[in-house]
Amino acid sequence: MGRKRKGVDMKTPLEPYRVKVVEPIRLVDRQRREELIREAGFNVFNLRAEDIFIDLLTDSGTSAMSMHQWAGLMEGDESYAGCRNFYHLQEAVEEVMGFPFVLPTHQGRAAENVFFTTLLKEGDVVPNNIHFDTTRANVEYLKAVALDCVVDEAKDTQLEHPFKGNMDPETLKAAIRQYGSERIPVVLMTITNNSGGGQPVSLANIREISRICRENGIPFFFDAARFAENAYFIKMREKGCEHLSISEIVREMFSYADGCLMSAKKDALVNIGGFIALRDEALYHRLQNLLILREGFPTYGGLAGRDLEAIARGLREVLDLSYLQFRIEQTAYLGQLLDQAGIPVVKPFGGHAVYVDAKQFLPHIPQSQFPGQALTVALYREASVRVVEIGSLMFAARDPQTGEMHYPDLELVRFAIPRRVYTASQLEYVARAVIEIGEKREKLRGLRLVYEPPFLRHFTARLEEV
Ligand SMILES: *Cc1c(COP(=O)(O)O)cnc(C)c1O
């Protein structure tokens, strides 16, 4: 499959679908882009999506649905209670994941809110490989501790290791000894590990962490947003799993867990939705109370019947091997194009995104002048491509006591790939844009803040060029 490129043996990933409906995108000219990025205060969150050519801001809720999912929307049953689509969702969750009880929510963070508010009290501890930011925020909002227990290999951006999402069993055991299992109402595991660069967790690690949880009587749940991408990595990389089907691997992964929290905006291939799924009937009834208060009646949970149908269908579709192969290869393809051109990228490539190391790419811009944001701005200026900074604009903070600035270790720019949306040639265009910026990188200028909100600064900050 694929074709040989000039002197480079690189496989172009081959799309396993054809186009039935098109959404036009337009490339606004350079002069207009210059005006727009200034009006946006050099913050790409302030741009209108219509003024962007290729949008790699996030893979969340940006998937293209299949004809089967679109057809399912017409079968939406919008009854307040007991709509047929809820039962379809329940059947799909049971078939794919093996959990008998499902509580739909309007998205992943709502599932987190209902789950943690029901389970946690002040001073409790929730271990995870790495908490995703909404997960951490929901735990900390309840004055509990969000404890990251990822393996050390995850911290080295250049180390090639097949399962950098794994949780360190010794760190987990030490946490159980330190806090006692009474203070740990649940252990969470994020598959794939989003905040760690979309790195997978092995089946062996899932098995071991599950065993430790069982021995200590602690429920074990997945943050399962990218469960199918994780299963694909297991099939490709874990010894003894190469002959298993994706659905067999998924069933085995979930067989070690007591339940999961799901953002359906990722691997359920829909634009909105989430759920909690679990085995424990008593806990299911406890969760229902808050669900009704916050989200809605338990058979719709903040969604329309048609949304539930799209999720039910997406959960089965995402197990398709040719889809997953294309998905993971497409991400790696963008990564390889950049890597072969000498652009510093985080390795190995994760499932849903490629990360450029902006500190290495723009060594002349100090962290105090936001090198990641400078690259993000340049990509819009040069090519009308939108990516997101995950570095000092997002994380740098002033010490409240000393007034000193603390900068994050990593200064990354994330290129997230929406599912089934862009073609290989569109990603080649993105790679060319980065490479061209690289050729004149010393001309890029740093930025300084002119407006800064009190929290979640990166979403609404405004900047100017130094
Ligand atoms: C996206 C995401 C969430 C939150 O889900 P939303 O649907 O965006 O609210 C939680 N955990 C992980 C790992 C995610 O990727």
Short mmCIF file of C-alpha atoms and ligand atoms in Angstrom, two decimals:
data_model
loop_
_atom_site.label_atom_id
_atom_site.label_comp_id
_atom_site.label_asym_id
_atom_site.label_seq_id
_atom_site.Cartn_x
_atom_site.Cartn_y
_atom_site.Cartn_z
CA MET A 1 0.00 0.00 0.00
CA GLY A 2 1.09 3.60 -0.35
CA ARG A 3 3.77 4.89 -2.70
CA LYS A 4 7.45 5.57 -2.60
CA ARG A 5 8.40 9.24 -2.34
CA LYS A 6 11.55 10.91 -3.65
CA GLY A 7 14.35 8.95 -2.03
CA VAL A 8 12.31 8.41 1.11
CA ASP A 9 10.50 5.21 1.84
CA MET A 10 7.41 6.68 3.40
CA LYS A 11 3.98 5.13 3.13
CA THR A 12 1.16 7.52 2.40
CA PRO A 13 -1.75 6.33 4.55
CA LEU A 14 -4.69 5.27 2.43
CA GLU A 15 -8.15 6.52 3.41
CA PRO A 16 -10.53 3.55 3.90
CA TYR A 17 -13.62 5.59 2.90
CA ARG A 18 -14.84 7.82 0.08
CA VAL A 19 -16.44 11.24 0.30
CA LYS A 20 -20.23 11.58 0.10
CA VAL A 21 -20.79 15.07 1.51
CA VAL A 22 -18.28 17.92 1.33
CA GLU A 23 -17.81 20.93 3.54
CA PRO A 24 -15.98 23.67 1.61
CA ILE A 25 -12.99 25.27 3.34
CA ARG A 26 -11.43 28.48 2.11
CA LEU A 27 -7.96 29.89 2.28
CA VAL A 28 -8.20 33.59 3.16
CA ASP A 29 -5.29 35.55 1.69
CA ARG A 30 -2.16 36.40 3.60
CA GLN A 31 -2.95 40.08 4.09
CA ARG A 32 -6.35 39.27 5.58
CA ARG A 33 -4.79 36.59 7.84
CA GLU A 34 -2.36 39.20 9.12
CA GLU A 35 -5.31 41.47 10.04
CA LEU A 36 -7.26 38.60 11.59
CA ILE A 37 -4.44 37.32 13.83
CA ARG A 38 -3.84 40.89 15.10
CA GLU A 39 -7.57 41.36 15.77
CA ALA A 40 -7.48 38.00 17.62
CA GLY A 41 -4.73 39.33 19.94
CA PHE A 42 -2.31 36.66 18.57
CA ASN A 43 -4.48 33.98 20.19
CA VAL A 44 -5.90 31.38 17.79
CA PHE A 45 -8.81 30.61 20.15
CA ASN A 46 -10.14 34.07 19.21
CA LEU A 47 -10.27 33.32 15.46
CA ARG A 48 -13.44 32.38 13.63
CA ALA A 49 -13.24 28.77 12.47
CA GLU A 50 -14.35 29.85 8.98
CA ASP A 51 -11.15 31.86 8.60
CA ILE A 52 -9.04 28.71 9.08
CA PHE A 53 -8.04 26.33 6.28
CA ILE A 54 -6.84 23.26 8.22
CA ASP A 55 -7.99 23.15 11.86
CA LEU A 56 -5.88 20.90 14.11
CA LEU A 57 -6.91 22.60 17.36
CA THR A 58 -8.40 19.38 18.81
CA ASP A 59 -9.64 15.89 17.98
CA SER A 60 -12.53 16.33 20.42
CA GLY A 61 -16.02 16.50 18.91
CA THR A 62 -14.53 17.21 15.49
CA SER A 63 -15.02 13.75 13.93
CA ALA A 64 -16.87 13.16 10.67
CA MET A 65 -19.80 10.79 11.25
CA SER A 66 -20.43 7.89 8.88
CA MET A 67 -23.50 7.47 6.67
CA HIS A 68 -24.66 4.82 9.13
CA GLN A 69 -24.50 7.32 12.00
CA TRP A 70 -26.26 10.04 9.99
CA ALA A 71 -28.98 7.54 9.06
CA GLY A 72 -29.27 6.73 12.77
CA LEU A 73 -30.12 10.36 13.57
CA MET A 74 -33.41 9.91 11.73
CA GLU A 75 -34.21 7.05 14.09
CA GLY A 76 -33.91 9.36 17.08
CA ASP A 77 -36.74 8.84 19.55
CA GLU A 78 -37.17 12.10 21.43
CA SER A 79 -39.37 10.75 24.22
CA TYR A 80 -38.49 12.14 27.64
CA ALA A 81 -38.28 8.72 29.26
CA GLY A 82 -37.37 5.31 27.85
CA CYS A 83 -36.41 6.31 24.31
CA ARG A 84 -35.38 3.40 22.11
CA ASN A 85 -31.94 4.89 21.44
CA PHE A 86 -31.01 4.62 25.13
CA TYR A 87 -31.54 0.87 24.89
CA HIS A 88 -29.47 0.75 21.69
CA LEU A 89 -26.68 2.56 23.55
CA GLN A 90 -26.94 0.18 26.48
CA GLU A 91 -26.70 -2.81 24.11
CA ALA A 92 -23.68 -1.32 22.33
CA VAL A 93 -21.85 -0.57 25.61
CA GLU A 94 -22.56 -4.07 26.91
CA GLU A 95 -21.46 -5.68 23.65
CA VAL A 96 -18.29 -3.60 23.16
CA MET A 97 -17.18 -3.00 26.77
CA GLY A 98 -19.08 -5.60 28.77
CA PHE A 99 -20.67 -3.17 31.26
CA PRO A 100 -24.40 -3.70 31.99
CA PHE A 101 -25.21 -0.21 33.38
CA VAL A 102 -24.92 3.06 31.44
CA LEU A 103 -25.60 6.67 32.42
CA PRO A 104 -25.46 9.06 29.46
CA THR A 105 -24.10 12.60 29.96
CA HIS A 106 -23.72 15.57 27.62
CA GLN A 107 -19.92 15.13 27.50
CA GLY A 108 -16.99 13.59 29.37
CA ARG A 109 -16.53 16.26 32.03
CA ALA A 110 -20.18 15.95 33.03
CA ALA A 111 -19.61 12.23 33.61
CA GLU A 112 -16.60 13.17 35.76
CA ASN A 113 -18.66 15.68 37.71
CA VAL A 114 -21.49 13.26 38.52
CA PHE A 115 -19.07 10.41 39.29
CA PHE A 116 -16.64 12.29 41.54
CA THR A 117 -19.28 14.34 43.33
CA THR A 118 -21.00 11.07 44.28
CA LEU A 119 -17.81 9.25 45.25
CA LEU A 120 -15.29 11.70 46.72
CA LYS A 121 -15.03 13.63 49.95
CA GLU A 122 -12.50 16.24 51.03
CA GLY A 123 -8.98 14.82 51.48
CA ASP A 124 -9.58 11.71 49.32
CA VAL A 125 -6.94 10.71 46.76
CA VAL A 126 -7.48 9.65 43.13
CA PRO A 127 -4.46 7.99 41.45
CA ASN A 128 -4.32 8.04 37.63
CA ASN A 129 -1.52 7.61 35.07
CA ILE A 130 -1.90 11.32 34.26
CA HIS A 131 -5.14 13.18 34.93
CA PHE A 132 -6.59 14.96 31.94
CA ASP A 133 -7.15 18.65 32.82
CA THR A 134 -10.95 18.47 33.29
CA THR A 135 -10.52 15.29 35.35
CA ARG A 136 -7.96 16.97 37.59
CA ALA A 137 -10.17 20.06 37.91
CA ASN A 138 -13.21 17.97 38.90
CA VAL A 139 -11.20 16.07 41.55
CA GLU A 140 -9.54 19.19 42.96
CA TYR A 141 -12.80 21.14 42.99
CA LEU A 142 -13.99 18.61 45.60
CA LYS A 143 -10.80 19.28 47.63
CA ALA A 144 -9.48 15.81 46.82
CA VAL A 145 -5.97 15.05 45.52
CA ALA A 146 -5.41 14.14 41.85
CA LEU A 147 -2.26 11.98 41.98
CA ASP A 148 -0.32 11.21 38.77
CA CYS A 149 1.45 7.81 38.84
CA VAL A 150 2.73 7.46 35.26
CA VAL A 151 5.97 5.53 34.58
CA ASP A 152 9.20 7.58 34.42
CA GLU A 153 9.65 6.76 30.71
CA ALA A 154 6.72 9.11 29.98
CA LYS A 155 8.78 12.10 30.99
CA ASP A 156 11.48 11.68 28.32
CA THR A 157 10.13 13.11 25.03
CA GLN A 158 12.75 11.37 22.87
CA LEU A 159 12.68 7.90 24.44
CA GLU A 160 11.15 5.26 22.15
CA HIS A 161 9.08 3.04 24.46
CA PRO A 162 5.94 1.17 23.28
CA PHE A 163 3.74 1.92 26.31
CA LYS A 164 4.61 5.30 27.74
CA GLY A 165 1.07 5.62 29.11
CA ASN A 166 1.60 2.83 31.69
CA MET A 167 1.00 3.46 35.37
CA ASP A 168 3.90 2.70 37.71
CA PRO A 169 2.69 -0.12 40.03
CA GLU A 170 5.24 0.81 42.73
CA THR A 171 4.05 4.43 42.82
CA LEU A 172 0.46 3.20 43.16
CA LYS A 173 1.35 0.76 45.95
CA ALA A 174 3.27 3.50 47.77
CA ALA A 175 0.20 5.78 47.52
CA ILE A 176 -2.03 3.02 48.95
CA ARG A 177 0.43 2.52 51.85
CA GLN A 178 0.66 6.26 52.46
CA TYR A 179 -3.04 7.19 52.32
CA GLY A 180 -4.74 3.86 53.07
CA SER A 181 -7.34 2.33 50.76
CA GLU A 182 -10.19 4.04 52.71
CA ARG A 183 -9.03 7.38 51.33
CA ILE A 184 -8.79 6.11 47.75
CA PRO A 185 -12.39 5.63 46.53
CA VAL A 186 -11.27 4.87 42.95
CA VAL A 187 -8.16 4.38 40.81
CA LEU A 188 -8.50 5.84 37.32
CA MET A 189 -6.48 4.97 34.23
CA THR A 190 -6.55 7.16 31.12
CA ILE A 191 -6.43 5.20 27.85
CA THR A 192 -4.69 6.46 25.79
CA ASN A 193 -2.90 8.86 28.13
CA ASN A 194 -4.02 12.20 26.65
CA SER A 195 -1.96 14.59 28.79
CA GLY A 196 1.09 12.38 28.25
CA GLY A 197 0.91 12.79 24.47
CA GLY A 198 -1.72 10.15 23.60
CA GLN A 199 0.59 7.30 24.66
CA PRO A 200 -0.96 3.83 25.12
CA VAL A 201 -1.19 1.55 28.16
CA SER A 202 -0.34 -2.15 27.76
CA LEU A 203 -2.67 -5.01 28.56
CA ALA A 204 -0.05 -6.33 31.01
CA ASN A 205 -0.07 -3.02 32.88
CA ILE A 206 -3.88 -2.90 32.95
CA ARG A 207 -3.88 -6.45 34.38
CA GLU A 208 -1.33 -5.59 37.06
CA ILE A 209 -2.95 -2.33 38.16
CA SER A 210 -6.32 -4.07 38.26
CA ARG A 211 -4.86 -6.81 40.49
CA ILE A 212 -3.41 -4.25 42.92
CA CYS A 213 -6.77 -2.46 43.08
CA ARG A 214 -8.64 -5.74 43.73
CA GLU A 215 -6.22 -6.81 46.46
CA ASN A 216 -6.87 -3.51 48.20
CA GLY A 217 -10.62 -3.43 47.58
CA ILE A 218 -10.41 -0.24 45.46
CA PRO A 219 -12.66 0.16 42.39
CA PHE A 220 -10.71 0.49 39.11
CA PHE A 221 -12.16 2.69 36.33
CA PHE A 222 -10.92 3.78 32.91
CA ASP A 223 -11.02 7.29 31.54
CA ALA A 224 -11.78 5.60 28.24
CA ALA A 225 -12.01 8.44 25.67
CA ARG A 226 -9.53 6.76 23.26
CA PHE A 227 -10.05 3.09 24.18
CA ALA A 228 -10.05 1.83 20.58
CA GLU A 229 -6.84 3.67 19.68
CA ASN A 230 -5.29 2.11 22.79
CA ALA A 231 -6.43 -1.36 21.66
CA TYR A 232 -4.87 -0.82 18.23
CA PHE A 233 -1.51 -0.01 19.83
CA ILE A 234 -1.79 -3.19 21.94
CA LYS A 235 -2.42 -5.23 18.78
CA MET A 236 0.59 -3.67 17.06
CA ARG A 237 3.04 -3.58 19.96
CA GLU A 238 2.24 -6.14 22.67
CA LYS A 239 3.63 -9.64 22.42
CA GLY A 240 0.95 -12.30 22.07
CA CYS A 241 -1.77 -9.81 21.05
CA GLU A 242 -1.03 -9.57 17.31
CA HIS A 243 -3.59 -12.27 16.42
CA LEU A 244 -6.42 -10.91 18.57
CA SER A 245 -9.14 -8.80 16.97
CA ILE A 246 -9.66 -5.22 18.16
CA SER A 247 -12.97 -6.16 19.77
CA GLU A 248 -11.31 -9.06 21.62
CA ILE A 249 -8.61 -6.75 22.93
CA VAL A 250 -11.20 -4.12 23.94
CA ARG A 251 -13.25 -6.77 25.78
CA GLU A 252 -10.18 -7.98 27.59
CA MET A 253 -9.09 -4.44 28.55
CA PHE A 254 -12.49 -3.67 30.04
CA SER A 255 -12.78 -7.08 31.72
CA TYR A 256 -10.17 -5.88 34.26
CA ALA A 257 -12.12 -2.71 35.14
CA ASP A 258 -15.19 -2.00 37.25
CA GLY A 259 -16.38 0.70 34.90
CA CYS A 260 -15.40 3.71 32.82
CA LEU A 261 -15.94 7.41 32.24
CA MET A 262 -16.26 8.20 28.56
CA SER A 263 -16.00 11.31 26.44
CA ALA A 264 -17.86 10.11 23.34
CA LYS A 265 -16.40 13.11 21.44
CA LYS A 266 -13.31 11.01 20.81
CA ASP A 267 -13.58 7.28 20.06
CA ALA A 268 -17.37 7.15 19.80
CA LEU A 269 -16.95 9.24 16.63
CA VAL A 270 -19.62 11.83 17.49
CA ASN A 271 -19.72 15.59 17.94
CA ILE A 272 -21.23 15.60 21.43
CA GLY A 273 -21.86 13.12 24.25
CA GLY A 274 -20.41 11.04 27.04
CA PHE A 275 -21.35 8.39 29.57
CA ILE A 276 -20.51 6.48 32.75
CA ALA A 277 -20.62 2.67 32.40
CA LEU A 278 -20.22 0.20 35.25
CA ARG A 279 -20.98 -3.21 36.78
CA ASP A 280 -22.04 -2.23 40.31
CA GLU A 281 -25.82 -1.83 40.45
CA ALA A 282 -25.81 -0.11 43.84
CA LEU A 283 -23.37 2.54 42.65
CA TYR A 284 -25.41 2.93 39.45
CA HIS A 285 -28.46 3.87 41.55
CA ARG A 286 -26.42 6.32 43.65
CA LEU A 287 -25.07 8.02 40.50
CA GLN A 288 -28.59 8.33 39.04
CA ASN A 289 -29.63 10.84 41.71
CA LEU A 290 -27.06 13.44 40.77
CA LEU A 291 -27.43 12.64 37.07
CA ILE A 292 -31.08 13.66 37.21
CA LEU A 293 -30.20 16.91 38.97
CA ARG A 294 -27.30 17.89 36.70
CA GLU A 295 -27.89 16.26 33.32
CA GLY A 296 -31.40 14.87 32.92
CA PHE A 297 -33.51 11.75 33.20
CA PRO A 298 -31.29 8.62 33.18
CA THR A 299 -32.41 7.49 29.71
CA TYR A 300 -31.19 10.66 28.00
CA GLY A 301 -28.71 12.38 30.36
CA GLY A 302 -28.47 15.77 28.64
CA LEU A 303 -28.54 14.40 25.08
CA ALA A 304 -31.17 14.06 22.35
CA GLY A 305 -32.32 10.55 21.45
CA ARG A 306 -30.62 10.96 18.06
CA ASP A 307 -27.28 11.74 19.78
CA LEU A 308 -27.55 8.50 21.78
CA GLU A 309 -28.11 6.60 18.53
CA ALA A 310 -25.00 8.14 16.92
CA ILE A 311 -22.91 7.15 19.96
CA ALA A 312 -24.26 3.58 19.92
CA ARG A 313 -23.31 3.23 16.25
CA GLY A 314 -19.95 4.99 16.65
CA LEU A 315 -18.88 2.66 19.47
CA ARG A 316 -19.17 -0.34 17.14
CA GLU A 317 -17.71 1.42 14.10
CA VAL A 318 -14.55 2.52 15.86
CA LEU A 319 -13.50 -1.14 16.29
CA ASP A 320 -12.96 -1.44 12.53
CA LEU A 321 -9.33 -2.40 11.94
CA SER A 322 -8.96 -0.59 8.60
CA TYR A 323 -10.27 2.63 10.17
CA LEU A 324 -7.92 2.37 13.18
CA GLN A 325 -4.95 1.49 11.01
CA PHE A 326 -5.54 4.56 8.86
CA ARG A 327 -6.13 6.73 11.91
CA ILE A 328 -2.90 5.80 13.69
CA GLU A 329 -0.84 5.73 10.48
CA GLN A 330 -2.13 9.15 9.48
CA THR A 331 -0.96 10.66 12.77
CA ALA A 332 2.41 8.92 12.44
CA TYR A 333 2.67 10.09 8.81
CA LEU A 334 2.49 13.75 9.82
CA GLY A 335 5.02 13.02 12.57
CA GLN A 336 7.42 11.30 10.14
CA LEU A 337 7.21 14.09 7.56
CA LEU A 338 8.25 16.56 10.26
CA ASP A 339 10.86 14.28 11.81
CA GLN A 340 12.57 13.55 8.49
CA ALA A 341 12.82 17.30 7.83
CA GLY A 342 14.63 17.73 11.15
CA ILE A 343 11.73 19.32 13.04
CA PRO A 344 11.96 18.30 16.74
CA VAL A 345 8.90 16.14 17.53
CA VAL A 346 7.90 14.14 20.62
CA LYS A 347 8.43 10.38 20.18
CA PRO A 348 7.01 7.89 19.72
CA PHE A 349 4.01 9.47 17.99
CA GLY A 350 0.79 9.18 19.99
CA GLY A 351 -2.61 8.16 18.67
CA HIS A 352 -4.41 11.45 18.17
CA ALA A 353 -1.77 14.14 17.83
CA VAL A 354 1.80 15.10 16.93
CA TYR A 355 3.70 17.42 19.26
CA VAL A 356 6.48 19.79 18.15
CA ASP A 357 9.06 20.79 20.76
CA ALA A 358 9.01 24.59 20.42
CA LYS A 359 11.89 25.18 22.84
CA GLN A 360 14.19 23.27 20.49
CA PHE A 361 12.56 24.60 17.32
CA LEU A 362 12.87 28.29 18.34
CA PRO A 363 15.88 28.41 20.69
CA HIS A 364 16.22 32.20 20.22
CA ILE A 365 12.84 32.87 21.90
CA PRO A 366 12.97 32.56 25.72
CA GLN A 367 10.08 30.82 27.52
CA SER A 368 9.05 34.18 28.96
CA GLN A 369 8.16 35.17 25.36
CA PHE A 370 6.05 32.08 24.58
CA PRO A 371 7.94 30.22 21.81
CA GLY A 372 5.09 27.69 21.41
CA GLN A 373 2.63 30.49 20.85
CA ALA A 374 5.05 32.13 18.38
CA LEU A 375 5.02 28.94 16.28
CA THR A 376 1.22 28.71 16.58
CA VAL A 377 0.88 32.29 15.30
CA ALA A 378 3.36 31.64 12.47
CA LEU A 379 1.36 28.62 11.29
CA TYR A 380 -1.77 30.68 10.98
CA ARG A 381 0.07 33.55 9.26
CA GLU A 382 1.94 31.34 6.81
CA ALA A 383 -0.62 28.68 6.03
CA SER A 384 -3.96 29.31 7.77
CA VAL A 385 -3.39 26.21 9.92
CA ARG A 386 -4.64 26.21 13.53
CA VAL A 387 -2.77 24.26 16.22
CA VAL A 388 -2.57 24.74 19.99
CA GLU A 389 0.21 25.75 22.35
CA ILE A 390 0.75 23.47 25.36
CA GLY A 391 3.52 25.32 27.12
CA SER A 392 4.15 28.50 29.04
CA LEU A 393 1.05 30.36 27.83
CA MET A 394 -1.06 27.47 29.17
CA PHE A 395 0.94 26.65 32.32
CA ALA A 396 3.50 29.29 33.40
CA ALA A 397 2.45 30.75 36.75
CA ARG A 398 3.74 33.28 39.23
CA ASP A 399 4.58 31.98 42.71
CA PRO A 400 2.04 33.72 45.01
CA GLN A 401 4.69 34.10 47.76
CA THR A 402 7.90 35.06 45.94
CA GLY A 403 6.38 36.57 42.78
CA GLU A 404 8.83 34.48 40.76
CA MET A 405 7.68 32.96 37.43
CA HIS A 406 7.65 29.17 37.09
CA TYR A 407 7.81 27.75 33.57
CA PRO A 408 6.78 24.22 32.52
CA ASP A 409 9.55 21.80 31.48
CA LEU A 410 7.96 21.20 28.11
CA GLU A 411 7.11 23.84 25.56
CA LEU A 412 4.98 21.96 23.06
CA VAL A 413 2.73 22.73 20.12
CA ARG A 414 0.04 20.11 19.51
CA PHE A 415 -1.22 19.14 16.06
CA ALA A 416 -4.39 17.14 16.88
CA ILE A 417 -5.94 15.15 14.04
CA PRO A 418 -9.76 15.09 13.80
CA ARG A 419 -11.10 11.61 12.95
CA ARG A 420 -11.99 10.90 9.28
CA VAL A 421 -11.83 14.60 8.41
CA TYR A 422 -8.58 15.41 6.61
CA THR A 423 -6.79 13.57 3.80
CA ALA A 424 -3.12 12.65 3.58
CA SER A 425 -2.51 15.50 1.11
CA GLN A 426 -3.95 18.04 3.54
CA LEU A 427 -1.52 16.80 6.20
CA GLU A 428 1.34 17.08 3.68
CA TYR A 429 0.33 20.73 3.27
CA VAL A 430 0.59 21.18 7.06
CA ALA A 431 4.02 19.53 7.15
CA ARG A 432 5.28 21.76 4.30
CA ALA A 433 4.12 24.84 6.20
CA VAL A 434 6.07 23.82 9.33
CA ILE A 435 9.17 23.03 7.25
CA GLU A 436 8.99 26.42 5.49
CA ILE A 437 8.66 28.19 8.83
CA GLY A 438 11.69 26.22 9.99
CA GLU A 439 13.76 27.63 7.14
CA LYS A 440 13.25 31.19 8.36
CA ARG A 441 12.75 30.45 12.03
CA GLU A 442 15.18 33.12 13.28
CA LYS A 443 12.77 35.77 11.92
CA LEU A 444 9.98 34.64 14.28
CA ARG A 445 9.40 36.96 17.21
CA GLY A 446 8.34 36.29 20.78
CA LEU A 447 5.12 37.58 22.34
CA ARG A 448 4.06 39.33 25.52
CA LEU A 449 0.72 39.36 27.31
CA VAL A 450 -1.46 42.46 27.10
CA TYR A 451 -4.57 40.89 28.67
CA GLU A 452 -4.59 37.96 31.08
CA PRO A 453 -7.71 36.47 32.69
CA PRO A 454 -7.42 35.11 36.28
CA PHE A 455 -7.57 31.38 35.27
CA LEU A 456 -7.42 29.16 32.16
CA ARG A 457 -5.42 32.00 30.66
CA HIS A 458 -4.70 30.48 27.25
CA PHE A 459 -8.35 30.48 26.16
CA THR A 460 -8.93 34.24 26.26
CA ALA A 461 -5.51 35.91 26.69
CA ARG A 462 -4.46 38.66 24.28
CA LEU A 463 -0.85 39.21 23.25
CA GLU A 464 1.39 41.45 21.12
CA GLU A 465 4.69 40.88 19.37
CA VAL A 466 7.89 41.79 21.18
C1 LIG B 1 -11.74 15.01 26.35
C2 LIG B 1 -11.39 14.26 27.55
C3 LIG B 1 -12.13 14.39 28.73
C4 LIG B 1 -13.26 15.38 28.90
O1 LIG B 1 -14.28 15.14 27.99
P1 LIG B 1 -15.19 16.29 27.35
O2 LIG B 1 -16.10 15.52 26.46
O3 LIG B 1 -14.26 17.22 26.59
O4 LIG B 1 -15.89 16.99 28.45
C5 LIG B 1 -11.77 13.59 29.81
N1 LIG B 1 -10.73 12.75 29.74
C6 LIG B 1 -10.00 12.61 28.62
C7 LIG B 1 -8.86 11.64 28.60
C8 LIG B 1 -10.29 13.36 27.49
O5 LIG B 1 -9.55 13.23 26.39
#
